[in-house]
Amino acid sequence: MKEKFNLERLTRRNIWNLAPYSSARNEYAGREARVFLDANENPYNAPYNRYPDPLQLELKEAIAKVKGVPAQCIFLGNGSDEAIDLPYRCFCEPGVDNVVAIEPTYGMYKVCADINNVEYRTVLLDEHFQVTADALLAATDAHTKIIWLCTPNNPTGNCLKPEEVVKVIENFDGLVIVDEAYSDFSSQTSFRQWAMVNGQWSRPNLIVLNTMSKAWGCAAIRLGMAFASEGIIDIFNKVKYPYNVNLLTQQQALKALQDPFEVDGWVKILKEERGRVMQAFSILPICEKIYPTDANFFLAKMTDATGIYNYLVDQGIIVRNRNRVQLCQNCLRITIGTKTENSELIAALRQY
């Protein structure tokens, strides 16, 4: 890094000095209790009458075993979107600071920047959907607080070169946030694993995002994860809403985590189907190019993306039209579904 990472210097002064809201459930944490008359709850309709654990401790312990990261280095949010928004609120001074991101990439990074009145700078990917660390670092200045990197990237599907990501982490004295929502479908080592050394989080300026929505098949429960140093997690916990992850979500996540091998099976099937569908696309006259992917979707350049998209909608088949996204002109993004769904898509396109 250019200089030693300083979390206090990076954090907004009002946030560093913030006295967080103390919930009823926080105040007796660590002690046994059987009569709860502290939180103005209705005593009837158990268990839904009680506020959930504000820090989701049981769930974090379960995630720690699966992800290989200590529970104290895990933040859980209402989808990954909460974990995307919080860094702006914690570290970026509105109207003063800026962030840098690759382009194209996941749209919520910019939406949250706009909501928080933070300048959003972009660095265009090359024709292979890659970027160099030097280009990203050149876009920063003294007010750049965050560099956003999504790998595998959305909508392009490919992993960024890991050596370039490492170079950014090692040479930027702000935060580097690596969104690994689709990493379960990739053969590359995750940056979550890379950051763990001797059971400790070794990269103080790195935040890695993950989600239960993709490989785990739990998009409906809205559970996002951030992995980072204890210091960063403590700041997130100060700023988040007191009960940001509801009881039903915590219960369903615990149930899903009981059988990670089932998820491995789903991933294997989806990767096999991904190969089959991409092969079928490669011989379609209306498909001009298929881009390499490390995710559960792929990007395909078509002869007329908008026309084909509208045709598929009429057939009751919905894909994602990325025609207006930079570098993705005339491209459709295809999510891999069940074998039946994928076959229906291919059959419809053969009749176009």
XYZ file of N, CA and C in Angstrom, residues 81-309:
687
model
N -27.415 -5.620 -1.101
C -27.606 -4.186 -1.296
C -27.347 -3.391 -0.018
N -27.679 -3.954 1.146
C -27.376 -3.249 2.398
C -25.870 -3.156 2.602
N -25.163 -4.235 2.281
C -23.705 -4.235 2.424
C -23.033 -3.339 1.384
N -23.722 -3.036 0.290
C -23.208 -2.099 -0.709
C -23.447 -0.660 -0.255
N -24.592 -0.401 0.337
C -24.942 0.951 0.765
C -24.147 1.401 2.002
N -23.919 0.487 2.944
C -23.274 0.865 4.202
C -21.890 1.503 4.035
N -21.018 1.011 3.150
C -19.712 1.672 3.014
C -19.817 3.142 2.617
N -20.803 3.483 1.790
C -21.002 4.893 1.454
C -21.365 5.685 2.705
N -22.296 5.145 3.497
C -22.774 5.854 4.681
C -21.693 5.974 5.759
N -20.838 4.971 5.828
C -19.810 4.950 6.874
C -18.542 5.721 6.511
N -18.156 5.679 5.230
C -16.823 6.156 4.872
C -16.787 7.334 3.900
N -17.869 7.595 3.186
C -17.841 8.625 2.147
C -18.586 9.882 2.584
N -17.882 11.007 2.615
C -18.500 12.287 2.957
C -19.294 12.778 1.745
N -20.616 12.941 1.872
C -21.428 13.385 0.732
C -20.930 14.707 0.159
N -20.890 14.786 -1.171
C -20.471 16.003 -1.838
C -18.989 16.270 -1.806
N -18.221 15.398 -1.165
C -16.768 15.599 -1.040
C -15.999 14.409 -1.625
N -16.314 13.214 -1.161
C -15.558 12.024 -1.536
C -16.075 11.398 -2.832
N -15.283 10.469 -3.350
C -15.660 9.752 -4.566
C -15.277 8.286 -4.462
N -15.809 7.491 -5.383
C -15.446 6.079 -5.497
C -15.110 5.794 -6.959
N -14.385 4.700 -7.164
C -13.996 4.270 -8.513
C -14.527 2.867 -8.742
N -15.052 2.615 -9.942
C -15.578 1.291 -10.273
C -15.287 0.972 -11.731
N -15.311 -0.304 -12.039
C -15.187 -0.723 -13.430
C -16.526 -0.472 -14.142
N -16.474 -0.443 -15.465
C -17.676 -0.240 -16.283
C -17.567 -1.118 -17.521
N -18.561 -1.975 -17.791
C -19.823 -2.146 -17.077
C -19.674 -3.039 -15.846
N -20.628 -2.892 -14.913
C -20.659 -3.731 -13.724
C -22.041 -3.640 -13.094
N -22.205 -4.200 -11.908
C -23.490 -4.231 -11.222
C -23.973 -2.806 -10.920
N -25.214 -2.511 -11.287
C -25.719 -1.151 -11.251
C -25.932 -0.553 -9.878
N -26.047 -1.389 -8.820
C -26.346 -0.844 -7.496
C -25.196 -0.043 -6.909
N -23.962 -0.264 -7.375
C -22.853 0.536 -6.862
C -23.083 2.018 -7.189
N -23.528 2.270 -8.411
C -23.781 3.654 -8.824
C -25.058 4.201 -8.185
N -26.097 3.380 -8.105
C -27.342 3.845 -7.488
C -27.085 4.304 -6.056
N -26.342 3.508 -5.302
C -26.049 3.878 -3.909
C -25.157 5.110 -3.843
N -24.238 5.260 -4.794
C -23.415 6.467 -4.840
C -24.290 7.694 -5.066
N -25.227 7.585 -6.002
C -26.115 8.707 -6.301
C -27.005 9.045 -5.104
N -27.530 8.026 -4.431
C -28.379 8.259 -3.261
C -27.601 8.987 -2.166
N -26.340 8.623 -2.009
C -25.512 9.200 -0.940
C -24.733 10.442 -1.373
N -24.998 10.916 -2.598
C -24.342 12.119 -3.119
C -22.821 11.977 -3.112
N -22.366 10.845 -3.658
C -20.930 10.560 -3.749
C -20.570 10.413 -5.227
N -19.534 11.110 -5.671
C -19.115 11.026 -7.065
C -18.729 9.590 -7.421
N -19.214 9.125 -8.567
C -18.977 7.753 -9.027
C -18.143 7.810 -10.300
N -16.875 7.388 -10.213
C -15.967 7.416 -11.351
C -15.848 6.023 -11.947
N -15.810 5.945 -13.275
C -15.747 4.636 -13.925
C -14.481 4.494 -14.763
N -14.012 3.252 -14.824
C -12.892 2.880 -15.687
C -13.402 1.792 -16.627
N -13.389 2.085 -17.915
C -13.966 1.174 -18.901
C -13.114 -0.087 -19.048
N -13.773 -1.233 -19.053
C -13.079 -2.496 -19.302
C -12.577 -2.538 -20.742
N -11.600 -3.394 -21.014
C -11.108 -3.535 -22.382
C -11.972 -4.525 -23.169
N -11.550 -4.854 -24.375
C -12.371 -5.714 -25.237
C -12.512 -7.130 -24.696
N -11.645 -7.498 -23.746
C -11.742 -8.806 -23.093
C -12.445 -8.705 -21.737
N -13.036 -7.583 -21.468
C -13.728 -7.310 -20.196
C -12.765 -7.392 -19.008
N -11.550 -6.917 -19.212
C -10.546 -6.878 -18.160
C -10.130 -5.437 -17.897
N -9.442 -5.217 -16.783
C -8.954 -3.891 -16.422
C -7.619 -4.049 -15.714
N -6.772 -3.033 -15.823
C -5.490 -3.086 -15.128
C -5.577 -2.310 -13.812
N -4.767 -2.721 -12.866
C -4.686 -1.999 -11.595
C -4.234 -0.564 -11.825
N -3.305 -0.375 -12.754
C -2.789 0.968 -13.009
C -3.894 1.906 -13.471
N -4.802 1.408 -14.316
C -5.901 2.248 -14.798
C -6.842 2.622 -13.656
N -7.111 1.680 -12.781
C -7.987 1.960 -11.641
C -7.340 2.952 -10.680
N -6.079 2.722 -10.366
C -5.383 3.604 -9.427
C -5.210 5.007 -10.000
N -5.067 5.107 -11.329
C -4.912 6.416 -11.963
C -6.191 7.250 -11.858
N -7.326 6.582 -11.677
C -8.607 7.288 -11.570
C -8.872 7.807 -10.162
N -8.023 7.457 -9.202
C -8.230 7.869 -7.812
C -7.560 9.201 -7.522
N -7.994 9.834 -6.433
C -7.313 11.014 -5.925
C -7.399 10.990 -4.393
N -7.084 12.094 -3.759
C -7.042 12.134 -2.295
C -8.410 11.931 -1.659
N -9.482 12.093 -2.439
C -10.834 11.944 -1.904
C -11.497 10.630 -2.325
N -10.728 9.720 -2.917
C -11.283 8.421 -3.296
C -11.259 7.501 -2.087
N -12.430 7.064 -1.663
C -12.538 6.222 -0.477
C -12.668 4.741 -0.813
N -13.241 4.417 -1.971
C -13.559 3.019 -2.287
C -13.253 2.729 -3.754
N -12.739 1.532 -4.014
C -12.677 0.976 -5.373
C -13.561 -0.264 -5.389
N -14.546 -0.286 -6.302
C -15.484 -1.402 -6.425
C -15.030 -2.358 -7.525
N -14.968 -3.648 -7.197
C -14.618 -4.677 -8.177
C -15.576 -5.853 -8.027
N -16.206 -6.224 -9.104
C -17.127 -7.363 -9.100
C -16.491 -8.489 -9.909
N -16.237 -9.637 -9.257
C -15.572 -10.740 -9.940
C -16.042 -12.082 -9.379
N -16.685 -12.921 -10.189
C -17.075 -12.719 -11.575
C -17.971 -11.486 -11.728
N -17.768 -10.798 -12.832
C -18.444 -9.527 -13.026
C -19.842 -9.721 -13.619
N -20.703 -8.796 -13.302
C -22.066 -8.767 -13.843
C -22.222 -7.448 -14.606
N -22.505 -7.449 -15.916
C -23.134 -8.529 -16.679
C -22.185 -9.363 -17.532
N -20.874 -9.129 -17.457
C -19.970 -9.789 -18.397
C -19.737 -11.256 -18.081
N -19.828 -11.648 -16.814
C -19.712 -13.057 -16.437
C -18.319 -13.542 -16.114
N -17.295 -12.806 -16.533
C -15.920 -13.283 -16.361
C -15.308 -12.818 -15.053
N -14.291 -13.563 -14.600
C -13.489 -13.127 -13.455
C -12.456 -12.098 -13.909
N -12.218 -11.111 -13.082
C -11.111 -10.203 -13.332
C -9.800 -10.922 -13.040
N -8.727 -10.487 -13.669
C -7.434 -11.111 -13.424
C -7.052 -10.934 -11.961
N -6.832 -12.033 -11.230
C -6.574 -11.903 -9.785
C -5.333 -11.105 -9.461
N -4.306 -11.181 -10.314
C -3.080 -10.442 -10.025
C -3.316 -8.931 -10.087
N -4.248 -8.494 -10.942
C -4.566 -7.079 -11.015
C -5.363 -6.635 -9.788
N -6.269 -7.494 -9.326
C -7.045 -7.189 -8.123
C -6.113 -7.080 -6.916
N -5.181 -8.021 -6.800
C -4.216 -7.993 -5.689
C -3.388 -6.713 -5.733
N -2.986 -6.315 -6.923
C -2.186 -5.094 -7.068
C -2.970 -3.874 -6.586
N -4.272 -3.836 -6.882
C -5.111 -2.731 -6.411
C -5.162 -2.734 -4.889
N -5.408 -3.904 -4.305
C -5.509 -4.017 -2.843
C -4.219 -3.553 -2.175
N -3.103 -3.927 -2.750
C -1.813 -3.641 -2.123
C -1.319 -2.218 -2.356
N -1.935 -1.506 -3.297
C -1.428 -0.178 -3.627
C -2.440 0.944 -3.431
N -3.589 0.627 -2.852
C -4.595 1.649 -2.580
C -4.797 1.741 -1.078
N -4.762 2.962 -0.524
C -4.875 3.108 0.922
C -6.299 3.375 1.391
N -7.255 3.285 0.460
C -8.667 3.291 0.830
C -9.197 1.874 0.856
N -10.503 1.730 0.753
C -11.131 0.414 0.779
C -11.257 -0.175 -0.621
N -10.968 -1.449 -0.742
C -11.236 -2.202 -1.964
C -12.352 -3.186 -1.635
N -13.473 -3.076 -2.346
C -14.605 -3.964 -2.102
C -14.747 -4.903 -3.295
N -14.575 -6.196 -3.033
C -14.657 -7.217 -4.073
C -15.973 -7.963 -3.894
N -16.854 -7.820 -4.855
C -18.165 -8.468 -4.821
C -18.051 -9.835 -5.482
N -18.202 -10.882 -4.676
C -18.069 -12.253 -5.171
C -19.408 -12.991 -5.143
N -20.463 -12.311 -5.563
C -21.797 -12.911 -5.550
C -21.840 -14.217 -6.341
N -21.039 -14.308 -7.409
C -21.089 -15.465 -8.300
C -19.879 -16.386 -8.159
N -19.088 -16.203 -7.112
C -17.821 -16.926 -6.992
C -17.999 -18.436 -6.859
N -19.169 -18.893 -6.377
C -19.383 -20.337 -6.232
C -19.380 -21.058 -7.576
N -19.596 -20.328 -8.659
C -19.626 -20.937 -9.986
C -18.274 -20.859 -10.686
N -17.283 -20.274 -10.011
C -15.965 -20.084 -10.596
C -14.966 -21.062 -9.987
N -13.952 -21.402 -10.754
C -12.888 -22.280 -10.265
C -11.764 -21.498 -9.599
N -11.813 -20.167 -9.674
C -10.762 -19.359 -9.057
C -10.913 -19.334 -7.537
N -9.790 -19.230 -6.855
C -9.808 -19.064 -5.404
C -10.456 -17.736 -5.059
N -11.373 -17.747 -4.120
C -12.065 -16.510 -3.753
C -11.128 -15.607 -2.959
N -11.370 -14.311 -3.028
C -10.570 -13.361 -2.257
C -10.893 -13.447 -0.776
N -12.038 -14.000 -0.452
C -12.347 -14.289 0.958
C -11.346 -15.292 1.513
N -11.072 -16.338 0.757
C -10.095 -17.342 1.188
C -8.687 -16.773 1.182
N -8.381 -15.985 0.174
C -7.042 -15.393 0.037
C -6.715 -14.494 1.218
N -7.728 -13.791 1.736
C -7.501 -12.841 2.820
C -7.276 -13.513 4.170
N -7.653 -14.793 4.290
C -7.504 -15.498 5.554
C -6.110 -16.103 5.676
N -5.369 -15.696 6.703
C -4.021 -16.210 6.965
C -3.958 -16.636 8.431
N -3.685 -17.924 8.638
C -3.609 -18.470 10.003
C -4.858 -18.156 10.827
N -6.007 -18.283 10.161
C -7.278 -18.085 10.852
C -7.649 -16.640 11.112
N -6.877 -15.694 10.549
C -7.131 -14.275 10.775
C -7.335 -13.545 9.448
N -8.184 -12.512 9.483
C -8.368 -11.665 8.302
C -7.136 -10.777 8.164
N -6.401 -10.938 7.070
C -5.074 -10.322 6.967
C -5.036 -9.039 6.138
N -6.156 -8.637 5.556
C -6.167 -7.479 4.665
C -7.077 -6.393 5.223
N -6.538 -5.410 5.919
C -7.379 -4.433 6.616
C -8.191 -3.532 5.701
N -7.785 -3.373 4.421
C -8.532 -2.491 3.522
C -9.426 -3.249 2.553
N -9.615 -4.550 2.779
C -10.410 -5.375 1.871
C -11.742 -5.759 2.502
N -12.819 -5.575 1.732
C -14.141 -6.092 2.075
C -14.563 -7.011 0.938
N -15.021 -8.212 1.278
C -15.500 -9.164 0.278
C -16.993 -9.393 0.507
N -17.772 -9.241 -0.550
C -19.209 -9.459 -0.465
C -19.586 -10.824 -1.004
N -20.617 -11.405 -0.421
C -21.166 -12.678 -0.873
C -22.667 -12.673 -0.578
N -23.380 -13.677 -1.031
C -24.831 -13.661 -0.910
C -25.382 -15.079 -0.847
N -26.577 -15.200 -0.284
C -27.303 -16.474 -0.303
C -28.210 -16.577 -1.526
N -28.214 -15.547 -2.374
C -29.192 -15.467 -3.465
C -28.855 -16.324 -4.674
N -27.605 -16.612 -4.917
C -27.203 -17.248 -6.171
C -27.059 -18.757 -6.002
N -25.842 -19.228 -5.678
C -25.616 -20.673 -5.573
C -26.512 -21.316 -4.528
N -26.830 -20.594 -3.464
C -27.607 -21.160 -2.368
C -29.108 -21.178 -2.642
N -29.531 -20.567 -3.745
C -30.935 -20.626 -4.132
C -31.882 -19.980 -3.137
N -31.420 -18.917 -2.456
C -32.226 -18.283 -1.404
C -32.431 -16.796 -1.661
N -32.689 -16.422 -2.913
C -32.875 -15.005 -3.231
C -34.035 -14.399 -2.448
N -35.064 -15.181 -2.181
C -36.268 -14.646 -1.536
C -36.048 -14.242 -0.083
N -35.054 -14.813 0.594
C -34.889 -14.491 2.015
C -34.048 -13.240 2.229
N -33.408 -12.726 1.176
C -32.639 -11.482 1.220
C -31.575 -11.504 2.316
N -30.538 -12.282 2.092
C -29.429 -12.327 3.044
C -28.115 -12.113 2.299
N -27.483 -10.986 2.583
C -26.177 -10.680 2.024
C -25.116 -10.752 3.095
N -23.874 -10.933 2.678
C -22.756 -11.072 3.602
C -21.617 -10.142 3.213
N -20.954 -9.605 4.210
C -19.706 -8.882 3.997
C -18.662 -9.478 4.924
N -17.488 -9.762 4.400
C -16.376 -10.291 5.175
C -15.281 -9.227 5.213
N -14.814 -8.910 6.405
C -13.816 -7.844 6.541
C -13.168 -7.934 7.916
N -12.293 -6.992 8.204
C -11.651 -6.932 9.518
C -12.693 -6.671 10.595
N -12.362 -7.011 11.825
C -13.278 -6.755 12.942
C -13.582 -5.264 13.066
N -12.592 -4.422 12.791
C -12.803 -2.985 12.898
C -13.875 -2.489 11.949
N -13.830 -2.952 10.698
C -14.836 -2.553 9.711
C -16.199 -3.114 10.081
N -16.245 -4.374 10.498
C -17.519 -4.985 10.889
C -18.132 -4.237 12.073
N -17.319 -3.821 13.015
C -17.826 -3.051 14.160
C -18.471 -1.743 13.712
N -17.873 -1.096 12.722
C -18.444 0.159 12.213
C -19.773 -0.111 11.512
N -19.819 -1.163 10.704
C -21.086 -1.524 10.052
C -22.180 -1.771 11.092
N -21.837 -2.475 12.157
C -22.827 -2.801 13.187
C -23.298 -1.561 13.948
N -22.457 -0.543 14.019
C -22.869 0.712 14.644
C -23.940 1.423 13.813
N -23.814 1.317 12.487
C -24.630 2.131 11.584
C -25.885 1.409 11.097
N -25.849 0.101 11.008
C -26.995 -0.651 10.488
C -28.226 -0.451 11.365
N -29.408 -0.735 10.807
C -30.621 -0.695 11.615
C -30.566 -1.819 12.646
N -31.154 -1.615 13.830
C -30.963 -2.571 14.931
C -31.324 -4.018 14.591
N -32.454 -4.225 13.928
C -32.896 -5.596 13.615
C -33.003 -5.741 12.102
N -31.866 -5.648 11.426
C -31.883 -5.576 9.965
C -32.123 -6.920 9.292
N -31.918 -8.045 10.000
C -32.167 -9.372 9.434
C -33.240 -10.042 10.267
N -34.394 -10.274 9.666
C -35.524 -10.771 10.450
C -35.386 -12.236 10.834
N -36.230 -12.667 11.756
C -36.156 -14.030 12.283
C -36.381 -15.077 11.203
N -37.337 -14.859 10.315
C -37.635 -15.849 9.271
C -36.432 -16.047 8.359
N -35.765 -14.963 8.029
C -34.557 -15.065 7.205
C -33.470 -15.835 7.938
N -33.254 -15.517 9.207
C -32.227 -16.219 9.976
C -32.534 -17.715 10.060
N -33.787 -18.076 10.305
C -34.171 -19.476 10.416
C -33.965 -20.217 9.100
N -34.391 -19.610 7.997
C -34.265 -20.272 6.703
C -32.806 -20.407 6.287
N -31.999 -19.406 6.602
C -30.574 -19.489 6.284
C -29.902 -20.609 7.073
N -30.234 -20.732 8.346
C -29.675 -21.818 9.162
C -30.068 -23.175 8.590
N -31.305 -23.288 8.121
C -31.757 -24.538 7.526
C -30.970 -24.850 6.260
N -30.770 -23.851 5.410
C -30.024 -24.051 4.163
C -28.578 -24.443 4.431
N -27.986 -23.856 5.439
C -26.574 -24.109 5.735
C -26.314 -25.501 6.286
N -27.373 -26.211 6.666
C -27.206 -27.563 7.183
C -26.744 -28.543 6.106
N -26.973 -28.216 4.840
C -26.623 -29.154 3.772
C -25.889 -28.445 2.631
N -24.647 -28.010 2.862
C -23.897 -27.334 1.794
C -23.585 -28.256 0.615
N -23.618 -29.570 0.844
C -23.324 -30.498 -0.253
C -24.439 -30.484 -1.296
N -25.673 -30.184 -0.868
C -26.755 -30.041 -1.836
C -26.477 -28.864 -2.763
N -25.943 -27.797 -2.198
C -25.593 -26.631 -3.000
C -24.490 -26.972 -3.991
N -23.512 -27.751 -3.553
C -22.453 -28.194 -4.464
C -23.049 -28.957 -5.641
N -24.064 -29.754 -5.368
C -24.739 -30.501 -6.432
C -25.447 -29.582 -7.406
N -26.120 -28.574 -6.883
C -26.790 -27.601 -7.756
C -25.776 -26.887 -8.649
N -24.660 -26.482 -8.057
C -23.634 -25.767 -8.815
C -23.091 -26.641 -9.938
N -22.850 -27.901 -9.644
C -22.340 -28.821 -10.667
C -23.323 -28.951 -11.821
N -24.598 -29.119 -11.512
C -25.627 -29.240 -12.551
C -25.700 -27.956 -13.385
N -25.693 -26.811 -12.714
C -25.809 -25.544 -13.429
C -24.608 -25.299 -14.338
N -23.430 -25.690 -13.902
C -22.248 -25.515 -14.750
C -22.316 -26.440 -15.972
N -22.831 -27.649 -15.768
C -22.997 -28.555 -16.910
C -24.018 -27.997 -17.890
N -25.122 -27.489 -17.360
C -26.148 -26.900 -18.219
C -25.621 -25.636 -18.909
N -24.810 -24.892 -18.211
C -24.207 -23.701 -18.805
C -23.438 -24.059 -20.064
N -22.639 -25.110 -19.987
C -21.889 -25.553 -21.146
C -22.792 -25.990 -22.284
N -23.878 -26.704 -21.963
C -24.809 -27.184 -23.001
C -25.510 -26.020 -23.697
N -25.974 -25.052 -22.907
C -26.701 -23.923 -23.489
C -25.769 -23.045 -24.320
N -24.564 -22.820 -23.830
C -23.606 -22.015 -24.597
C -23.251 -22.695 -25.920
N -23.136 -24.012 -25.892
C -22.862 -24.748 -27.129
C -24.012 -24.598 -28.108
N -25.234 -24.665 -27.599
C -26.406 -24.506 -28.465
C -26.462 -23.099 -29.050
N -26.125 -22.100 -28.254
C -26.113 -20.719 -28.742
C -25.062 -20.537 -29.836
N -23.944 -21.223 -29.689
C -22.832 -21.017 -30.619
C -23.182 -21.392 -32.054
N -24.201 -22.214 -32.247
C -24.580 -22.611 -33.612
C -25.875 -21.949 -34.076
N -26.393 -21.045 -33.284
C -27.573 -20.288 -33.716
C -27.153 -19.218 -34.728
N -27.808 -19.110 -35.865
C -27.469 -18.059 -36.833
C -27.634 -16.646 -36.272
N -28.499 -16.496 -35.272
C -28.760 -15.161 -34.713
C -27.781 -14.794 -33.591
N -26.854 -15.685 -33.281
C -25.853 -15.418 -32.232
C -24.499 -15.171 -32.888
N -23.911 -14.010 -32.612
C -22.642 -13.641 -33.237
C -21.430 -13.986 -32.383
N -21.617 -13.958 -31.058
C -20.485 -14.225 -30.172
C -20.973 -14.602 -28.789
N -20.253 -15.518 -28.139
C -20.524 -15.877 -26.748
C -19.263 -15.554 -25.947
N -19.440 -14.813 -24.872
C -18.300 -14.407 -24.071
C -18.021 -15.435 -22.972
N -16.759 -15.648 -22.624
C -16.417 -16.591 -21.547
C -17.075 -16.171 -20.235
N -17.412 -17.149 -19.405
C -18.093 -16.839 -18.158
C -17.620 -17.724 -17.022
N -17.674 -17.172 -15.819
C -17.377 -17.911 -14.592
C -18.571 -17.864 -13.645
N -19.751 -17.514 -14.177
C -20.938 -17.310 -13.354
C -22.044 -18.279 -13.761
N -23.244 -18.094 -13.205
C -24.384 -18.934 -13.585
C -25.190 -18.264 -14.693
N -24.516 -17.445 -15.484
C -25.113 -16.789 -16.635
C -24.012 -16.558 -17.662
N -24.409 -16.209 -18.877
C -23.414 -15.833 -19.874
C -23.970 -14.704 -20.733
N -23.063 -13.984 -21.359
C -23.404 -12.866 -22.215
C -23.235 -13.304 -23.664
N -24.255 -13.041 -24.479
C -24.218 -13.440 -25.885
C -24.535 -12.245 -26.767
N -23.679 -11.995 -27.753
C -23.946 -10.935 -28.718
C -24.817 -11.490 -29.831
N -25.942 -10.831 -30.063
C -26.923 -11.308 -31.017
C -26.989 -10.375 -32.228
N -27.691 -10.804 -33.257
C -27.855 -9.962 -34.445
C -28.780 -8.781 -34.171
N -29.771 -8.987 -33.289
C -30.730 -7.936 -32.940
C -31.252 -8.225 -31.529
N -30.493 -7.785 -30.525
C -30.825 -8.147 -29.144
C -32.225 -7.698 -28.753
N -32.597 -6.480 -29.096
C -33.906 -5.974 -28.680
C -35.039 -6.720 -29.368
N -34.900 -6.987 -30.659
C -35.917 -7.742 -31.375
C -36.066 -9.151 -30.836
N -34.947 -9.804 -30.556
C -34.971 -11.168 -30.025
C -35.549 -11.182 -28.614
N -35.179 -10.187 -27.818
C -35.715 -10.074 -26.462
C -37.240 -9.947 -26.501
